[in-house]
Short mmCIF file of C-alpha atoms in Angstrom, two decimals:
data_model
loop_
_atom_site.label_atom_id
_atom_site.label_comp_id
_atom_site.label_asym_id
_atom_site.label_seq_id
_atom_site.Cartn_x
_atom_site.Cartn_y
_atom_site.Cartn_z
CA MET A 155 167.53 -238.80 -180.03
CA THR A 156 170.10 -236.19 -180.99
CA SER A 157 168.77 -233.07 -182.50
CA PRO A 158 170.71 -231.67 -185.50
CA ALA A 159 171.56 -228.59 -183.42
CA ALA A 160 173.31 -230.77 -180.85
CA THR A 161 175.83 -232.02 -183.42
CA GLN A 162 176.25 -228.85 -185.36
CA ASP A 163 176.48 -226.33 -182.47
CA SER A 164 179.05 -226.32 -179.77
CA TYR A 165 176.42 -224.60 -177.44
CA PRO A 166 173.44 -226.75 -178.32
CA TYR A 167 171.41 -225.93 -175.32
CA GLN A 168 172.02 -222.17 -175.12
CA ASN A 169 168.36 -221.41 -175.94
CA GLU A 170 166.88 -223.94 -173.63
CA PRO A 171 165.33 -222.68 -170.34
CA ILE A 172 166.89 -223.70 -167.11
CA TRP A 173 164.55 -225.51 -164.77
CA SER A 174 164.79 -224.41 -161.17
CA ARG A 175 164.52 -226.89 -158.30
CA SER A 176 160.96 -225.86 -157.56
CA GLU A 177 159.96 -226.10 -161.24
CA LYS A 178 161.40 -229.54 -161.46
CA VAL A 179 159.14 -230.66 -158.57
CA ILE A 180 156.12 -229.14 -160.34
CA ALA A 181 157.09 -230.78 -163.66
CA ARG A 182 157.67 -234.10 -162.12
CA THR A 183 154.43 -234.03 -160.25
CA ALA A 184 152.41 -233.07 -163.27
CA PHE A 185 154.18 -235.57 -165.47
CA ASP A 186 153.67 -238.38 -163.13
CA ALA A 187 150.07 -237.59 -162.59
CA ALA A 188 149.35 -237.40 -166.33
CA LEU A 189 151.15 -240.67 -166.92
CA GLY A 190 149.31 -242.33 -164.06
CA ARG A 191 145.94 -241.20 -165.51
CA GLU A 192 146.83 -242.38 -169.00
CA LEU A 193 147.98 -245.79 -167.65
CA HIS A 194 144.75 -246.04 -165.63
CA GLU A 195 142.74 -245.42 -168.80
CA VAL A 196 144.69 -248.19 -170.66
CA ILE A 197 144.18 -250.57 -167.76
CA GLN A 198 140.46 -249.98 -167.81
CA GLU A 199 140.20 -250.41 -171.61
CA ALA A 200 142.33 -253.63 -171.43
CA LYS A 201 140.00 -255.07 -168.80
CA ARG A 202 136.97 -254.12 -170.87
CA MET A 203 138.39 -255.57 -174.07
CA ALA A 204 139.45 -258.76 -172.30
CA SER A 205 136.09 -259.31 -170.66
CA GLN A 206 134.54 -259.15 -174.17
CA ILE A 207 136.86 -261.53 -175.91
CA GLN A 208 134.91 -264.21 -177.73
CA GLN A 209 137.21 -265.38 -180.48
CA SER A 210 140.93 -265.36 -181.29
CA SER A 211 140.60 -262.18 -183.39
CA ASP A 212 139.53 -260.32 -180.32
CA LEU A 213 142.50 -261.73 -178.40
CA TRP A 214 144.95 -260.43 -181.05
CA ASP A 215 143.12 -257.13 -181.24
CA LEU A 216 143.82 -256.76 -177.49
CA GLU A 217 147.51 -257.64 -178.04
CA HIS A 218 147.70 -255.04 -180.92
CA TYR A 219 146.03 -252.38 -178.71
CA LEU A 220 148.44 -252.97 -175.83
CA THR A 221 151.50 -252.88 -178.14
CA GLN A 222 150.37 -249.64 -179.74
CA ARG A 223 149.51 -247.98 -176.51
CA ARG A 224 152.88 -249.01 -174.96
CA LYS A 225 154.86 -247.56 -177.85
CA GLU A 226 152.77 -244.42 -177.84
CA ILE A 227 153.24 -243.86 -174.07
CA ASP A 228 156.94 -244.58 -174.28
CA ARG A 229 157.25 -241.94 -177.02
CA LYS A 230 155.13 -239.42 -175.33
CA TYR A 231 156.40 -239.46 -171.74
CA ASP A 232 159.98 -238.41 -172.27
CA TYR A 233 161.17 -236.87 -169.11
CA ARG A 234 164.23 -234.96 -170.34
CA TYR A 235 164.38 -231.30 -169.63
CA SER A 236 165.30 -230.62 -173.26
CA GLN A 237 162.05 -232.28 -174.23
CA LEU A 238 159.69 -231.23 -171.46
CA THR A 239 158.08 -228.15 -172.99
CA HIS A 240 157.13 -230.25 -176.03
CA VAL A 241 155.91 -233.07 -173.72
CA PHE A 242 153.73 -230.69 -171.61
CA GLY A 243 152.57 -228.96 -174.74
CA ARG A 244 151.25 -232.18 -176.09
CA LEU A 245 149.73 -233.21 -172.73
CA LEU A 246 148.03 -229.82 -172.51
CA TYR A 247 146.66 -230.16 -176.04
CA GLU A 248 145.38 -233.63 -175.20
CA LYS A 249 143.86 -232.29 -171.99
CA ARG A 250 145.99 -234.72 -170.03
CA VAL A 251 147.42 -231.89 -167.86
CA ARG A 252 145.58 -228.81 -166.81
CA GLU A 253 147.16 -225.41 -166.78
CA GLU A 254 146.63 -225.30 -162.98
CA GLU A 255 149.07 -228.36 -162.69
CA LEU A 256 151.77 -226.26 -164.33
CA ARG A 257 151.21 -223.27 -162.05
CA GLY A 258 154.59 -222.16 -160.72
CA LEU A 259 156.46 -222.76 -163.86
CA ARG A 260 158.05 -219.55 -165.14
CA GLU A 261 156.95 -217.88 -168.38
CA ASP A 262 160.05 -219.14 -170.29
CA LYS A 263 158.46 -222.60 -169.81
CA LEU A 264 154.81 -221.76 -170.01
CA LYS A 265 155.17 -219.85 -173.23
CA PRO A 266 156.66 -222.63 -175.36
CA ILE A 267 154.29 -225.13 -173.73
CA ARG A 268 151.23 -223.16 -174.67
CA SER A 269 152.62 -222.38 -178.11
CA PHE A 270 153.21 -226.10 -178.87
CA ALA A 271 149.79 -227.06 -177.59
CA LYS A 272 148.34 -224.30 -179.90
CA PHE A 273 150.35 -225.55 -182.86
CA LEU A 274 149.05 -229.10 -182.27
CA ALA A 275 145.48 -227.88 -182.02
CA GLU A 276 145.77 -225.89 -185.24
CA ASP A 277 147.59 -228.72 -186.99
CA ALA A 278 144.77 -231.11 -186.03
CA ALA A 279 142.01 -228.69 -187.17
CA MET B 883 160.59 -272.35 -194.61
CA THR B 884 162.51 -274.41 -197.20
CA SER B 885 164.14 -277.61 -195.85
CA PRO B 886 167.69 -278.26 -197.16
CA ALA B 887 166.39 -281.40 -198.90
CA ALA B 888 164.04 -279.36 -200.93
CA THR B 889 166.88 -277.37 -202.53
CA GLN B 890 169.37 -280.25 -202.80
CA ASP B 891 167.07 -283.03 -204.11
CA SER B 892 165.10 -282.94 -207.34
CA TYR B 893 162.58 -285.29 -205.70
CA PRO B 894 162.38 -283.52 -202.34
CA TYR B 895 159.12 -285.13 -201.32
CA GLN B 896 159.68 -288.61 -202.42
CA ASN B 897 159.79 -289.95 -198.84
CA GLU B 898 156.78 -288.04 -197.60
CA PRO B 899 153.60 -290.01 -197.14
CA ILE B 900 150.66 -289.22 -199.36
CA TRP B 901 147.56 -288.11 -197.46
CA SER B 902 144.35 -289.64 -198.69
CA ARG B 903 141.09 -287.63 -198.87
CA SER B 904 139.76 -289.31 -195.73
CA GLU B 905 143.00 -288.80 -193.88
CA LYS B 906 142.99 -285.15 -194.77
CA VAL B 907 139.52 -284.88 -193.20
CA ILE B 908 140.73 -286.59 -190.03
CA ALA B 909 143.86 -284.45 -190.01
CA ARG B 910 141.91 -281.18 -190.45
CA THR B 911 139.38 -282.09 -187.82
CA ALA B 912 142.04 -282.98 -185.14
CA PHE B 913 144.17 -279.96 -186.06
CA ASP B 914 141.28 -277.48 -185.77
CA ALA B 915 140.09 -279.06 -182.55
CA ALA B 916 143.54 -278.76 -180.93
CA LEU B 917 143.97 -275.23 -182.12
CA GLY B 918 140.51 -274.31 -180.90
CA ARG B 919 141.30 -275.77 -177.47
CA GLU B 920 144.63 -273.96 -177.23
CA LEU B 921 143.10 -270.63 -178.27
CA HIS B 922 140.39 -271.19 -175.66
CA GLU B 923 143.07 -271.71 -172.99
CA VAL B 924 144.85 -268.41 -174.00
CA ILE B 925 141.54 -266.53 -174.04
CA GLN B 926 140.76 -267.84 -170.50
CA GLU B 927 144.25 -266.92 -169.27
CA ALA B 928 144.14 -263.42 -170.84
CA LYS B 929 140.84 -262.81 -169.13
CA ARG B 930 142.22 -263.94 -165.86
CA MET B 931 145.32 -261.78 -166.13
CA ALA B 932 143.34 -258.79 -167.26
CA SER B 933 140.94 -259.05 -164.38
CA GLN B 934 143.91 -258.93 -161.97
CA ILE B 935 145.79 -256.07 -163.41
CA GLN B 936 146.65 -253.55 -160.81
CA GLN B 937 149.61 -251.61 -162.17
CA SER B 938 151.23 -250.96 -165.42
CA SER B 939 153.76 -253.83 -165.18
CA ASP B 940 150.80 -256.20 -165.07
CA LEU B 941 149.49 -254.63 -168.21
CA TRP B 942 152.77 -255.08 -170.10
CA ASP B 943 152.98 -258.60 -168.72
CA LEU B 944 149.68 -259.34 -170.42
CA GLU B 945 150.94 -257.82 -173.72
CA HIS B 946 154.10 -259.92 -173.52
CA TYR B 947 152.12 -263.05 -172.70
CA LEU B 948 149.86 -262.51 -175.67
CA THR B 949 152.72 -261.80 -178.08
CA GLN B 950 154.59 -264.94 -176.97
CA ARG B 951 151.49 -267.17 -177.28
CA ARG B 952 150.58 -265.75 -180.72
CA LYS B 953 154.10 -266.45 -182.00
CA GLU B 954 154.17 -269.92 -180.39
CA ILE B 955 150.80 -270.86 -181.86
CA ASP B 956 151.68 -269.51 -185.26
CA ARG B 957 154.88 -271.66 -185.27
CA LYS B 958 153.14 -274.71 -183.95
CA TYR B 959 149.97 -274.89 -186.04
CA ASP B 960 151.53 -275.30 -189.52
CA TYR B 961 149.05 -277.04 -191.71
CA ARG B 962 151.27 -278.20 -194.52
CA TYR B 963 151.19 -281.86 -195.34
CA SER B 964 155.00 -281.87 -195.39
CA GLN B 965 154.85 -280.71 -191.73
CA LEU B 966 151.85 -282.50 -190.42
CA THR B 967 153.55 -285.52 -188.84
CA HIS B 968 155.81 -283.19 -186.89
CA VAL B 969 152.84 -280.94 -185.88
CA PHE B 970 150.82 -283.92 -184.69
CA GLY B 971 153.79 -285.48 -182.99
CA ARG B 972 154.24 -282.26 -180.97
CA LEU B 973 150.49 -281.99 -180.21
CA LEU B 974 150.44 -285.61 -179.07
CA TYR B 975 153.49 -285.02 -176.82
CA GLU B 976 151.80 -281.88 -175.37
CA LYS B 977 148.55 -283.89 -174.84
CA ARG B 978 146.72 -281.51 -177.13
CA VAL B 979 145.51 -284.22 -179.42
CA ARG B 980 144.51 -287.69 -178.24
CA GLU B 981 145.49 -290.80 -180.24
CA GLU B 982 141.77 -291.40 -180.77
CA GLU B 983 141.42 -288.25 -182.73
CA LEU B 984 144.05 -289.54 -185.17
CA ARG B 985 142.28 -292.89 -185.70
CA GLY B 986 141.90 -293.55 -189.29
CA LEU B 987 145.30 -292.25 -190.32
CA ARG B 988 147.44 -294.97 -191.90
CA GLU B 989 150.48 -296.35 -190.16
CA ASP B 990 152.90 -294.39 -192.50
CA LYS B 991 151.46 -291.27 -190.67
CA LEU B 992 150.96 -292.67 -187.19
CA LYS B 993 154.44 -294.10 -186.99
CA PRO B 994 156.32 -290.76 -187.59
CA ILE B 995 153.77 -288.96 -185.40
CA ARG B 996 154.36 -291.33 -182.47
CA SER B 997 158.00 -291.42 -183.04
CA PHE B 998 158.30 -287.57 -182.96
CA ALA B 999 156.18 -287.40 -179.81
CA LYS B 1000 158.49 -289.97 -178.16
CA PHE B 1001 161.56 -288.02 -179.27
CA LEU B 1002 160.18 -284.90 -177.70
CA ALA B 1003 159.31 -286.64 -174.49
CA GLU B 1004 162.76 -288.18 -174.19
CA ASP B 1005 164.37 -284.83 -175.12
CA ALA B 1006 162.51 -283.00 -172.36
CA ALA B 1007 163.28 -285.85 -169.75
#
């Protein structure tokens, strides 16, 4: 996806924070852990649904569930540095990452992460 | 789907056999039984695949399997009288209906059914 700014501004990324090497390690670790936990949840739910299939509608419900979750996960786990504060903001809001896992990120990352999590919480309320 | 004949010929169905009431009962029974068996197979396979999921690729393999089977079943089980001899021909070729289940259909149905089954067998050989 190209943001409007990227096409209209010759310095599209001037306001984006720079991720240091140690921050990239922290981000990657937290990202992979959250993704792993979410996939584990989907696997458990798929096994549960499959074990309870009795008729064809249950079968296609399982297919639909898997397709929806795959698309949602693809959309959510976007490891581009330009997207990461939104990604972690959402994961924080969904309680899929804990603040401790982000410890070591500088305030220029933590602030927009917390701010987006807060926005999502207020938006849902 | 509209066959070319249906748009080019003002009597598109003139060569199609007429299904009597008793033949319709036989056809519906055989059709539903084959569909039920095939769905049962897919359910068993989905349960087996789900029970063996260990990582996310296994999960998406299950989704892909279900999507493919759903599309294939939708395509194959087309209960329109204009399609039924092809449908049963394929089911006979795939050993999903037995000739005994079609007993009571008249020769104007059985002949094209057997003929299409034979064509598919030769085509696959």
